[in-house]
CSV table of C-alpha atoms in Angstrom, one decimal:
chain,number,residue,atom,x,y,z
A,1,MET,CA,12.4,32.1,-236.3
A,2,ARG,CA,9.8,32.0,-239.7
A,3,ILE,CA,7.1,33.1,-236.4
A,4,THR,CA,9.2,36.1,-235.3
A,5,GLY,CA,10.1,36.8,-239.1
A,6,ALA,CA,6.4,37.1,-240.0
A,7,LEU,CA,5.3,38.9,-236.8
A,8,ALA,CA,8.1,41.3,-237.5
A,9,THR,CA,7.1,42.0,-241.2
A,10,VAL,CA,3.2,42.4,-239.5
A,11,LEU,CA,4.2,45.3,-237.0
A,12,GLY,CA,6.3,46.9,-239.7
A,13,LEU,CA,3.5,47.0,-242.0
A,14,LEU,CA,0.8,48.1,-239.3
A,15,LEU,CA,3.5,51.1,-238.1
A,16,ALA,CA,3.6,51.8,-242.0
A,17,THR,CA,-0.2,52.0,-242.4
A,18,VAL,CA,-0.4,54.3,-239.0
A,19,LEU,CA,2.0,56.2,-239.9
A,20,ALA,CA,0.4,56.9,-243.3
A,21,VAL,CA,-3.2,58.1,-242.1
A,22,THR,CA,-1.6,59.9,-239.2
A,23,THR,CA,1.6,61.7,-241.0
A,24,MET,CA,0.4,65.1,-242.8
A,25,PRO,CA,1.8,67.1,-245.1
A,26,GLY,CA,3.1,70.5,-244.5
A,27,SER,CA,4.7,72.1,-241.4
A,28,PRO,CA,2.5,72.3,-238.2
A,29,HIS,CA,3.1,75.1,-236.3
A,30,ARG,CA,5.1,74.8,-233.0
A,31,GLY,CA,5.8,77.4,-230.1
A,32,ALA,CA,4.2,80.4,-229.4
A,33,LEU,CA,1.3,82.1,-231.3
A,34,PRO,CA,2.4,85.5,-233.4
A,35,PRO,CA,0.4,88.7,-232.0
A,36,ALA,CA,-3.3,88.8,-233.2
A,37,THR,CA,-3.4,91.0,-235.9
A,38,SER,CA,-6.5,93.7,-236.3
A,39,GLU,CA,-8.6,91.5,-238.6
A,40,GLN,CA,-8.4,88.3,-236.2
A,41,GLN,CA,-9.1,90.6,-233.6
A,42,ALA,CA,-12.1,91.7,-235.5
A,43,LEU,CA,-13.2,88.4,-236.7
A,44,ALA,CA,-12.9,87.2,-232.7
A,45,GLN,CA,-15.2,90.2,-231.7
A,46,GLN,CA,-17.5,89.0,-234.2
A,47,LEU,CA,-17.3,85.1,-233.4
A,48,HIS,CA,-18.2,86.0,-230.2
A,49,ARG,CA,-21.4,88.2,-230.8
A,50,HIS,CA,-22.8,85.1,-232.8
A,51,VAL,CA,-21.7,82.6,-230.1
A,52,ALA,CA,-23.4,84.8,-227.5
A,53,VAL,CA,-26.5,85.2,-229.3
A,54,ILE,CA,-26.9,81.3,-230.7
A,55,ALA,CA,-25.9,79.8,-227.0
A,56,ALA,CA,-28.2,82.3,-224.9
A,57,GLN,CA,-30.3,79.3,-223.9
A,58,GLU,CA,-30.8,75.5,-224.8
A,59,HIS,CA,-32.3,75.1,-228.4
A,60,ASN,CA,-33.3,72.0,-229.9
A,61,ALA,CA,-36.6,70.1,-231.0
A,62,GLN,CA,-37.5,69.7,-227.7
A,63,HIS,CA,-37.3,73.4,-227.0
A,64,PRO,CA,-38.3,74.6,-230.5
A,65,ALA,CA,-39.1,78.0,-229.8
A,66,ALA,CA,-35.5,78.3,-228.8
A,67,LEU,CA,-34.3,76.5,-232.0
A,68,GLU,CA,-36.7,79.0,-234.0
A,69,THR,CA,-35.3,82.1,-232.5
A,70,VAL,CA,-31.7,80.9,-233.1
A,71,ALA,CA,-33.0,79.6,-237.2
A,72,THR,CA,-34.2,83.0,-237.2
A,73,TYR,CA,-30.9,85.1,-236.1
A,74,LEU,CA,-29.0,83.0,-238.6
A,75,GLU,CA,-31.2,83.4,-241.7
A,76,SER,CA,-31.2,87.3,-241.1
A,77,GLU,CA,-27.3,87.0,-240.8
A,78,LEU,CA,-27.1,85.6,-243.9
A,79,VAL,CA,-29.7,87.6,-245.8
A,80,SER,CA,-27.9,90.6,-244.1
A,81,TYR,CA,-24.6,89.5,-246.1
A,82,GLY,CA,-26.3,89.6,-249.7
A,83,TYR,CA,-27.6,85.5,-249.8
A,84,GLN,CA,-30.6,84.3,-251.1
A,85,VAL,CA,-31.5,81.8,-248.2
A,86,ARG,CA,-32.8,78.2,-249.0
A,87,ARG,CA,-35.3,76.6,-246.3
A,88,ASP,CA,-34.8,73.4,-246.2
A,89,GLU,CA,-37.6,72.3,-244.0
A,90,PHE,CA,-39.0,68.9,-242.7
A,91,LYS,CA,-40.7,67.6,-239.4
A,92,ALA,CA,-39.0,65.6,-236.6
A,93,ARG,CA,-41.2,64.0,-234.3
A,94,GLY,CA,-43.8,66.4,-235.1
A,95,VAL,CA,-41.9,69.7,-234.7
A,96,ALA,CA,-41.2,71.8,-237.8
A,97,VAL,CA,-37.6,72.1,-238.3
A,98,ARG,CA,-35.2,73.5,-240.7
A,99,ASN,CA,-31.9,73.4,-242.3
A,100,LEU,CA,-30.4,76.8,-243.7
A,101,GLU,CA,-28.4,76.9,-247.2
A,102,VAL,CA,-26.5,79.4,-249.0
A,103,THR,CA,-24.6,79.0,-252.2
A,104,VAL,CA,-21.8,80.9,-253.7
A,105,PRO,CA,-21.8,79.9,-257.5
A,106,SER,CA,-18.8,79.6,-259.6
A,107,GLN,CA,-19.0,82.4,-262.3
A,108,SER,CA,-16.9,79.9,-264.7
A,109,ALA,CA,-17.9,76.6,-264.0
A,110,PRO,CA,-21.4,76.6,-262.4
A,111,GLY,CA,-22.7,73.1,-261.5
A,112,GLN,CA,-19.6,71.0,-262.1
A,113,ARG,CA,-18.2,70.9,-258.6
A,114,LEU,CA,-19.4,71.5,-255.3
A,115,VAL,CA,-17.8,72.2,-251.8
A,116,VAL,CA,-20.0,72.0,-248.8
A,117,VAL,CA,-19.1,73.9,-245.5
A,118,GLY,CA,-21.5,73.1,-242.6
A,119,ALA,CA,-22.2,73.1,-238.7
A,120,HIS,CA,-25.2,72.1,-236.9
A,121,TYR,CA,-26.8,74.9,-234.5
A,122,ASP,CA,-28.7,72.9,-232.2
A,123,SER,CA,-28.0,72.2,-228.8
A,124,ALA,CA,-27.5,69.0,-226.9
A,125,HIS,CA,-30.2,68.2,-224.2
A,126,GLU,CA,-29.9,70.7,-220.9
A,127,THR,CA,-27.0,72.7,-222.5
A,128,PRO,CA,-26.9,76.2,-224.2
A,129,GLY,CA,-24.0,74.4,-226.5
A,130,ALA,CA,-21.7,77.2,-226.6
A,131,ASN,CA,-18.9,75.4,-228.0
A,132,ASP,CA,-21.2,72.4,-229.1
A,133,ASN,CA,-21.9,73.8,-231.6
A,134,ALA,CA,-22.4,77.5,-231.4
A,135,THR,CA,-18.5,78.1,-232.3
A,136,GLY,CA,-19.3,75.9,-235.7
A,137,THR,CA,-22.1,77.6,-236.5
A,138,ALA,CA,-20.6,81.1,-236.0
A,139,ALA,CA,-17.6,80.1,-238.1
A,140,VAL,CA,-20.0,79.2,-241.1
A,141,LEU,CA,-21.5,82.5,-240.7
A,142,ALA,CA,-18.1,84.3,-240.7
A,143,LEU,CA,-17.2,82.1,-243.7
A,144,ALA,CA,-20.0,83.2,-245.8
A,145,LYS,CA,-19.5,86.8,-244.9
A,146,SER,CA,-16.0,86.6,-246.2
A,147,LEU,CA,-16.1,84.5,-249.3
A,148,LYS,CA,-19.6,86.0,-250.5
A,149,HIS,CA,-17.5,87.3,-253.5
A,150,LEU,CA,-15.4,83.9,-254.5
A,151,GLY,CA,-17.4,82.6,-257.4
A,152,ALA,CA,-15.7,85.4,-259.5
A,153,THR,CA,-12.4,83.0,-259.0
A,154,ALA,CA,-14.4,79.9,-257.9
A,155,GLN,CA,-14.1,76.6,-260.1
A,156,ALA,CA,-16.2,74.9,-257.8
A,157,ASP,CA,-19.7,76.3,-256.5
A,158,VAL,CA,-19.6,76.4,-252.4
A,159,MET,CA,-22.4,75.9,-250.3
A,160,PHE,CA,-22.7,77.0,-246.6
A,161,VAL,CA,-25.4,74.7,-244.5
A,162,LEU,CA,-26.8,75.2,-241.1
A,163,TYR,CA,-28.0,72.0,-239.7
A,164,THR,CA,-30.6,71.4,-237.2
A,165,ASN,CA,-31.1,67.9,-235.1
A,166,GLU,CA,-27.4,66.9,-235.0
A,167,GLU,CA,-27.5,66.0,-231.0
A,168,PRO,CA,-29.4,62.8,-229.8
A,169,PRO,CA,-32.4,61.6,-230.0
A,170,PHE,CA,-31.8,62.5,-233.9
A,171,PHE,CA,-27.8,61.6,-234.0
A,172,LYS,CA,-27.3,59.1,-236.9
A,173,THR,CA,-30.9,58.7,-237.7
A,174,PRO,CA,-32.9,59.6,-240.8
A,175,GLN,CA,-34.1,63.0,-239.1
A,176,MET,CA,-30.9,64.5,-238.6
A,177,GLY,CA,-30.4,67.7,-240.5
A,178,SER,CA,-27.4,66.8,-242.1
A,179,GLN,CA,-28.9,63.2,-243.3
A,180,VAL,CA,-31.7,65.0,-245.0
A,181,HIS,CA,-29.3,67.7,-246.7
A,182,ALA,CA,-26.8,64.6,-247.8
A,183,GLN,CA,-29.3,62.4,-248.8
A,184,ALA,CA,-31.3,65.1,-251.0
A,185,LEU,CA,-27.7,66.1,-252.6
A,186,ARG,CA,-27.3,62.6,-253.6
A,187,ALA,CA,-30.7,61.8,-255.2
A,188,ARG,CA,-30.6,64.9,-257.2
A,189,GLY,CA,-26.6,63.7,-258.1
A,190,ALA,CA,-25.1,66.9,-256.7
A,191,PRO,CA,-21.4,66.7,-257.7
A,192,VAL,CA,-19.9,66.7,-253.9
A,193,VAL,CA,-16.0,66.9,-254.0
A,194,ALA,CA,-15.4,68.1,-250.5
A,195,MET,CA,-17.4,68.4,-247.1
A,196,LEU,CA,-16.2,70.3,-244.2
A,197,SER,CA,-17.9,69.7,-240.6
A,198,LEU,CA,-17.4,72.4,-238.6
A,199,GLU,CA,-17.8,70.9,-235.2
A,200,THR,CA,-17.0,72.1,-231.6
A,201,MET,CA,-14.0,74.6,-232.4
A,202,GLY,CA,-13.2,76.9,-229.7
A,203,TYR,CA,-11.8,75.2,-226.6
A,204,PHE,CA,-7.9,75.1,-226.4
A,205,SER,CA,-5.4,74.1,-223.3
A,206,ASN,CA,-1.7,74.6,-223.1
A,207,ALA,CA,-1.4,72.1,-220.0
A,208,GLY,CA,0.3,69.0,-220.4
A,209,GLY,CA,-2.4,66.0,-220.2
A,210,SER,CA,-5.4,68.1,-221.2
A,211,GLN,CA,-5.8,65.9,-224.5
A,212,LYS,CA,-7.0,62.7,-224.3
A,213,TYR,CA,-7.9,60.0,-227.2
A,214,PRO,CA,-9.5,56.6,-228.1
A,215,TRP,CA,-7.0,54.0,-228.5
A,216,PRO,CA,-4.4,53.9,-230.0
A,217,LEU,CA,-4.4,57.0,-231.1
A,218,ASN,CA,-2.9,58.4,-227.9
A,219,GLN,CA,0.4,56.7,-229.3
A,220,PHE,CA,1.0,59.0,-232.1
A,221,TYR,CA,-0.5,62.4,-230.9
A,222,PRO,CA,0.4,65.4,-228.5
A,223,THR,CA,-1.0,65.4,-225.0
A,224,GLN,CA,-1.4,69.1,-225.0
A,225,GLY,CA,-4.7,70.5,-226.5
A,226,ASP,CA,-3.8,73.1,-228.4
A,227,PHE,CA,-4.3,72.4,-231.8
A,228,ILE,CA,-7.1,72.0,-234.1
A,229,ALA,CA,-7.8,68.6,-235.7
A,230,PHE,CA,-9.1,67.5,-239.4
A,231,VAL,CA,-10.6,64.1,-238.9
A,232,ALA,CA,-11.8,62.0,-241.5
A,233,THR,CA,-12.5,58.6,-242.1
A,234,THR,CA,-9.8,56.1,-244.1
A,235,PRO,CA,-11.4,56.5,-247.3
A,236,ASP,CA,-10.9,60.3,-247.4
A,237,LEU,CA,-7.0,60.4,-246.9
A,238,GLY,CA,-6.7,62.1,-249.9
A,239,LEU,CA,-8.9,64.8,-248.7
A,240,ALA,CA,-7.4,65.0,-245.1
A,241,ARG,CA,-3.9,65.3,-246.4
A,242,ARG,CA,-5.0,67.9,-248.9
A,243,VAL,CA,-7.0,70.2,-246.2
A,244,VAL,CA,-4.0,70.3,-243.5
A,245,ARG,CA,-1.5,71.2,-246.4
A,246,SER,CA,-3.9,74.1,-247.2
A,247,PHE,CA,-4.6,75.1,-243.8
A,248,ARG,CA,-0.8,74.9,-242.8
A,249,SER,CA,0.1,76.9,-245.5
A,250,HIS,CA,-2.4,79.7,-244.4
A,251,ALA,CA,-2.6,79.5,-240.7
A,252,ALA,CA,0.3,79.9,-237.8
A,253,PHE,CA,-1.9,77.5,-235.6
A,254,PRO,CA,-1.1,74.1,-234.3
A,255,SER,CA,-3.1,71.4,-236.5
A,256,GLU,CA,-3.1,67.8,-236.6
A,257,GLY,CA,-4.9,65.5,-239.1
A,258,ILE,CA,-5.9,62.2,-239.3
A,259,ALA,CA,-7.9,59.4,-241.7
A,260,ALA,CA,-8.9,56.6,-239.6
A,261,PRO,CA,-11.0,53.3,-239.5
A,262,ARG,CA,-14.9,54.5,-239.0
A,263,PHE,CA,-15.1,52.0,-236.0
A,264,ILE,CA,-12.5,54.0,-233.7
A,265,PRO,CA,-14.9,55.7,-231.3
A,266,GLY,CA,-15.1,59.8,-232.6
A,267,VAL,CA,-14.0,59.5,-236.1
A,268,ASP,CA,-17.6,60.2,-237.2
A,269,TYR,CA,-19.3,61.8,-234.3
A,270,SER,CA,-20.6,64.9,-236.3
A,271,ASP,CA,-22.6,66.0,-239.9
A,272,HIS,CA,-19.5,65.1,-241.9
A,273,ALA,CA,-21.0,61.2,-241.3
A,274,ALA,CA,-23.9,62.0,-243.3
A,275,TYR,CA,-22.2,62.8,-246.3
A,276,ILE,CA,-19.8,59.5,-246.1
A,277,ASP,CA,-23.1,57.8,-245.6
A,278,ALA,CA,-24.2,59.4,-248.9
A,279,GLY,CA,-20.6,58.5,-250.9
A,280,TYR,CA,-19.0,61.9,-250.6
A,281,PRO,CA,-15.6,62.6,-249.6
A,282,ALA,CA,-16.2,64.7,-245.9
A,283,LEU,CA,-14.1,65.5,-242.9
A,284,MET,CA,-14.7,67.0,-239.6
A,285,VAL,CA,-12.7,70.1,-238.0
A,286,THR,CA,-12.8,70.0,-234.3
A,287,ASP,CA,-10.8,70.7,-231.1
A,288,THR,CA,-12.1,67.2,-230.5
A,289,ALA,CA,-15.0,67.6,-228.3
A,290,PRO,CA,-15.2,65.0,-225.3
A,291,TYR,CA,-11.7,64.3,-225.7
A,292,ARG,CA,-10.4,67.9,-224.6
A,293,TYR,CA,-13.3,70.0,-223.5
A,294,PRO,CA,-14.6,69.4,-220.0
A,295,HIS,CA,-17.9,71.0,-220.2
A,296,TYR,CA,-19.1,69.0,-223.4
A,297,HIS,CA,-22.7,68.5,-223.0
A,298,THR,CA,-22.9,70.1,-219.8
A,299,ARG,CA,-24.9,73.2,-218.5
A,300,GLU,CA,-21.6,74.7,-218.2
A,301,ASP,CA,-21.2,74.8,-222.1
A,302,THR,CA,-21.0,78.7,-222.0
A,303,PRO,CA,-20.1,81.3,-224.3
A,304,ASP,CA,-17.6,82.6,-221.6
A,305,LYS,CA,-15.8,79.1,-222.1
A,306,VAL,CA,-14.6,79.6,-225.5
A,307,ASP,CA,-11.4,80.8,-226.7
A,308,TYR,CA,-12.5,83.4,-229.5
A,309,ASP,CA,-8.7,84.5,-230.4
A,310,ARG,CA,-7.9,81.3,-231.1
A,311,LEU,CA,-11.1,80.5,-232.7
A,312,ALA,CA,-10.5,83.6,-235.0
A,313,ARG,CA,-7.4,82.3,-236.5
A,314,VAL,CA,-8.9,79.0,-237.0
A,315,VAL,CA,-11.7,80.6,-239.1
A,316,GLN,CA,-9.0,82.8,-241.0
A,317,GLY,CA,-7.0,79.6,-241.7
A,318,LEU,CA,-10.0,78.0,-242.8
A,319,GLU,CA,-11.0,80.6,-245.4
A,320,GLY,CA,-7.8,79.6,-247.1
A,321,VAL,CA,-8.8,76.2,-247.1
A,322,VAL,CA,-12.2,76.7,-248.8
A,323,ARG,CA,-10.7,79.1,-251.5
A,324,ASP,CA,-7.9,76.7,-252.2
A,325,LEU,CA,-10.8,74.0,-252.4
A,326,ALA,CA,-12.9,76.1,-254.8
A,327,GLN,CA,-10.4,77.6,-257.1
A,328,SER,CA,-8.7,74.4,-257.7
A,329,PRO,CA,-9.6,73.1,-260.8
A,330,ARG,CA,-10.1,69.2,-259.9
C-alpha cells in the first residue's frame, strides 16, 4: 500500500512537472486562418524574394563564393533599411566568414538591456537551404526593416544578427557563428534579457500525423503540423511563457510552446544554444524542422517548398513579440 501511494505521488509530481513546462498562457488559435490582410500579402512577397535569393544554391564555408554572395546580399539589404552594419569577421578552417549585426538603440535607456533576434544564413551540406534557414534569415530581415524606428519607444536595445556556420561541421563548436557572437557579448558583459533564434520556419501541414516528436513529447502535443513552436530549455520557462503569451495576443495563428530538459533531442538544435551556453535566456522559434519537414537537409529544400502566406503571419506576430520585449521595463 505504501509503495502504491509513493508511486502515485511520484506520477502525480511528474505529471504536474510536464504540464508546467508544456502549458502556455494565452489562447492558441484553432480552426481556419482568417483571410490574409494586404499587409500580410505584401510581407509574403517580400519573404519570398529574400528566400529565392538566399537559397539559390548551396552556401556554406565549403562553398565560400556562394556564402559570400549571400552575405553581401544580406548586408546590402540591411544598409538599404538605413542601418550601419557591423561585420563580426573570423576564420573557420582557413575560410574568412562573418556574422552581420545591426542594432536599434533605445533612445531612453541605451545599453541597459538587450534583446537579440538572430538566424543563421548558411545552408547544410548539399542543400540550398530554403526552409533551413533562408526562412529564418528572411524573417530577421523583415523584422529589422519593420522595427527600424522602435528605439523611440523601446526600453531595451534590439540587436538583429545573421550568423554564419550554424550547420555541420561547425554546429556546437567554437567556430559556430552564434558561439562566436554570444561569447563576445558575454565577454563584454552585454545585458541580454532575451534571445530569439529564428530557425526553419516555413513548412506547415494540415494533415493528421504530419507532426512528429521525440518521446515523450508526442503524448502532449498535436499530431497536425500546422503550428509554430517556441522551444526553450527548462531554466527559461519564464521567457517561453512570456513570448508565447505575446505571440498569441498578436497573431491569429496556431502556436505551441515548451521549456524542456536539454537532453531531449532537438531542444537545443539552433543558435539559441550558444546563448544558453553563455548564460543568457534564449529560445528557438521553429516549425520543428526534422520533426515535420520532409525535405530537411536534402537537395529538395528549395524555395517552392515554403508556405509564404503562413510564414508572413508568423513574422507579423513576431514583430509584436519583439515590440513587447523591447518596450517592457524589465
